[in-house]
Structures are given as structure tokens and as C-alpha cells.
Amino acid sequence: MSKIGKININIPEKTKVIVSGNILNIEGPLGKKTLNIDTSVFDLNINEGKEISIKPKKINDETKRLWGMNRSLLNNAILGVNSGYEKTLELTGVGYRASIKGNQLNLQLGFSHDVNFDIPENIKITVEKQTILKISGIDKQVVGMTASNIKSIRPPEPYKGKGIKELGQYILRKEGKKK
């Protein structure tokens, strides 16, 4: 039995879940999301529009693996259209700045040139101060992937800690040269 898969998902008041064939349409205050769930393997039960449960039709090793994952994807979609997801990045270093120019994020990260990062659709990036970025959206995977792509432009280095990191992320620091 899947520990995660057995738990029912609560549907908030302002959120609607509609099943049509294999496609699950989720509508909430922040937007719409569609999920593809294999109904030949799983049963979806919506109880009075307040709870949704997912159960496999036949329990074997393959369905046990997919059960918890599908439940988590469904839960993340419902939470995303209701409250959204957000990641906060911090730029550390002398002269490191960020600004938004149109549909691009302009980063000055100590290179000889500015780095322009294209902002994906359905993602909102705001620049607070000049060294703090907030990435928000309804899709958890896209928000995390965008944050990861921005962090990979200049990962934090272990000696001075300069680079792009998540707010509150611990950087393992190394000691410099000894005389």
C-alpha cells in the first residue's frame, strides 16, 4: 500500500475539479490546469466536490509505484491553482544586480557582459531591492525549474559565497590559503 496514495485530497471552496475521460480539469482563483491521468489504471472518486481520492484498479508493483506520484501531482495542481507556488532567490556579490526589461530578466553577475534570461509563460518574476528575486506561478515544476535555471547561471562559490542562491540556503564555506 502506498502511504501517500491512501490520503484523500481536500478541494478548497473556490476550486473546481472536472473529470472528462483521461483529462482532469482543475480551475481555481489563480488559473486553470489540466492533468492527464490514466483511467485504465486508476479510479478517481470525487466526494461532493470537497474531497478527491485516487485508487488503483489492480494493485501490483507497477501501480504501487505510480499511485503516490499521481496523488502528489494531483495535490500539487490543486494547491497551485488555489494558492500558487513561490521561490525566492538571493544574489550575493559586489555589483550583482537584477532588473526586468520587458519579458526578460537582466542579470549583472560579474561577467564582462549582462545575462538576459527569458521569462517562461505563466511565470511571474518580481525584483525586490536589486538582489532579491521572487519567482511565482501555479505549476510547481515550472517554478522550480525556472529557479534552478537562474541559479545555474552563477552558482554560489565556496570561498566567498558569491553567486545566486535560494533565500536561507546554506553554503558550505571553505577556508582560504594559509601563510
XYZ file of C-alpha atoms in Angstrom:
179
model
C 0.000 0.000 0.000
C 1.155 3.496 -0.767
C 1.317 5.708 2.338
C 0.919 8.899 0.304
C -1.590 7.492 -2.196
C -4.108 6.472 0.502
C -4.550 10.050 1.785
C -7.577 11.891 0.372
C -7.043 15.336 -1.175
C -9.153 18.207 0.171
C -10.564 20.508 -2.512
C -10.766 24.183 -1.399
C -14.075 26.048 -1.770
C -13.090 28.227 -4.738
C -11.574 25.327 -6.706
C -13.464 23.148 -9.228
C -12.314 19.705 -10.382
C -13.933 18.238 -13.513
C -13.129 14.785 -14.935
C -13.653 14.177 -18.648
C -12.171 10.889 -19.835
C -8.445 10.777 -19.038
C -8.201 14.551 -18.674
C -8.697 16.254 -15.316
C -9.514 19.991 -15.472
C -8.729 21.973 -12.337
C -9.935 25.566 -12.087
C -9.118 27.937 -9.252
C -8.753 31.612 -8.407
C -5.223 31.807 -9.898
C -5.863 29.940 -13.155
C -6.575 26.650 -14.898
C -4.538 23.457 -15.075
C -5.118 20.187 -16.907
C -3.720 16.825 -15.851
C -3.586 13.576 -17.767
C -4.363 10.580 -15.519
C -4.573 7.040 -16.871
C -8.129 5.941 -16.007
C -7.434 2.389 -17.186
C -5.097 2.009 -14.183
C -6.614 4.382 -11.570
C -10.102 5.187 -10.248
C -10.865 8.803 -9.341
C -13.633 9.470 -6.811
C -14.877 12.996 -6.092
C -16.930 13.176 -2.861
C -19.469 16.050 -3.011
C -16.860 18.380 -4.558
C -14.935 18.537 -1.272
C -12.567 15.559 -1.438
C -10.923 13.559 -4.177
C -9.326 10.143 -3.842
C -7.250 8.097 -6.246
C -7.037 4.298 -6.060
C -5.549 1.716 -8.429
C -7.918 -0.795 -10.018
C -5.417 -3.623 -9.570
C -2.579 -3.498 -7.036
C 0.799 -4.733 -8.309
C 4.392 -3.428 -8.224
C 3.876 -1.069 -11.178
C 0.702 0.572 -9.838
C 2.167 0.875 -6.319
C 4.990 2.993 -7.753
C 2.660 5.245 -9.751
C -0.044 5.627 -7.084
C 1.753 8.041 -4.747
C 3.248 10.001 -7.643
C -0.134 10.573 -9.325
C -1.678 11.591 -5.998
C 1.146 14.102 -5.413
C 0.805 15.541 -8.937
C -2.942 15.961 -8.387
C -2.431 17.583 -4.969
C 0.247 19.950 -6.346
C -2.081 21.022 -9.176
C -4.959 21.740 -6.759
C -2.684 23.717 -4.401
C -1.146 25.567 -7.364
C -4.412 26.906 -8.809
C -5.623 27.799 -5.314
C -2.603 29.446 -3.636
C 0.296 29.173 -6.118
C 3.971 28.420 -5.574
C 6.818 30.815 -4.882
C 10.614 30.643 -4.673
C 12.907 33.444 -3.514
C 16.441 33.798 -4.871
C 19.195 35.986 -3.459
C 22.159 37.461 -5.388
C 25.305 37.726 -3.273
C 28.358 39.585 -4.549
C 29.710 43.067 -5.200
C 27.893 44.640 -8.149
C 25.457 41.722 -8.585
C 22.092 43.165 -9.658
C 18.878 42.069 -11.321
C 16.251 44.025 -13.234
C 13.325 43.228 -15.508
C 13.349 44.585 -19.050
C 10.167 43.657 -20.906
C 9.837 39.857 -20.981
C 13.463 39.288 -19.935
C 15.316 39.194 -16.645
C 18.556 41.187 -16.914
C 21.280 39.922 -14.567
C 24.629 41.595 -13.865
C 26.729 38.868 -12.262
C 30.347 39.964 -12.557
C 30.780 38.698 -16.112
C 32.070 41.036 -18.833
C 28.501 41.106 -20.212
C 24.941 41.191 -18.891
C 22.989 37.935 -18.900
C 19.427 38.088 -20.276
C 17.111 35.295 -19.098
C 13.815 34.762 -20.974
C 10.888 34.516 -18.533
C 8.688 31.457 -19.332
C 4.928 31.776 -19.821
C 2.703 31.534 -16.694
C 5.667 32.570 -14.507
C 5.865 35.932 -12.764
C 9.252 37.249 -11.619
C 9.488 40.309 -9.394
C 12.696 42.054 -8.334
C 12.733 43.337 -4.760
C 15.669 45.573 -3.814
C 18.139 44.655 -6.577
C 19.446 41.452 -5.106
C 16.252 39.541 -4.290
C 14.104 37.779 -6.928
C 10.672 36.269 -6.335
C 9.529 33.622 -8.808
C 5.847 32.655 -8.614
C 3.376 30.612 -10.637
C 0.714 27.893 -10.475
C 2.886 24.975 -11.672
C 5.304 23.721 -9.013
C 7.567 22.012 -11.544
C 7.933 25.088 -13.797
C 8.598 27.405 -10.813
C 11.309 25.058 -9.501
C 12.835 24.584 -12.961
C 12.963 28.348 -13.584
C 14.648 28.916 -10.201
C 17.133 26.140 -10.956
C 17.972 27.581 -14.397
C 18.583 31.045 -12.921
C 20.754 29.571 -10.126
C 22.829 27.616 -12.666
C 23.940 30.863 -14.368
C 26.163 31.692 -11.368
C 26.146 29.002 -8.633
C 27.497 30.092 -5.223
C 31.215 29.504 -4.775
C 32.575 28.044 -1.509
C 35.215 30.685 -0.614
C 33.325 33.985 -0.505
C 29.773 32.691 -1.104
C 29.287 34.859 -4.212
C 26.575 33.736 -6.623
C 22.828 33.080 -6.823
C 21.256 31.010 -4.049
C 17.829 30.379 -2.587
C 16.903 32.505 0.391
C 18.081 30.671 3.509
C 20.193 28.119 1.591
C 23.326 27.082 3.474
C 26.607 27.341 1.557
C 29.438 25.081 2.746
C 32.341 27.509 3.157
C 35.995 26.585 2.727
C 38.967 28.180 4.431
C 41.348 30.136 2.191
C 45.110 29.738 1.794
C 47.351 29.720 4.862
C 50.673 31.560 5.014
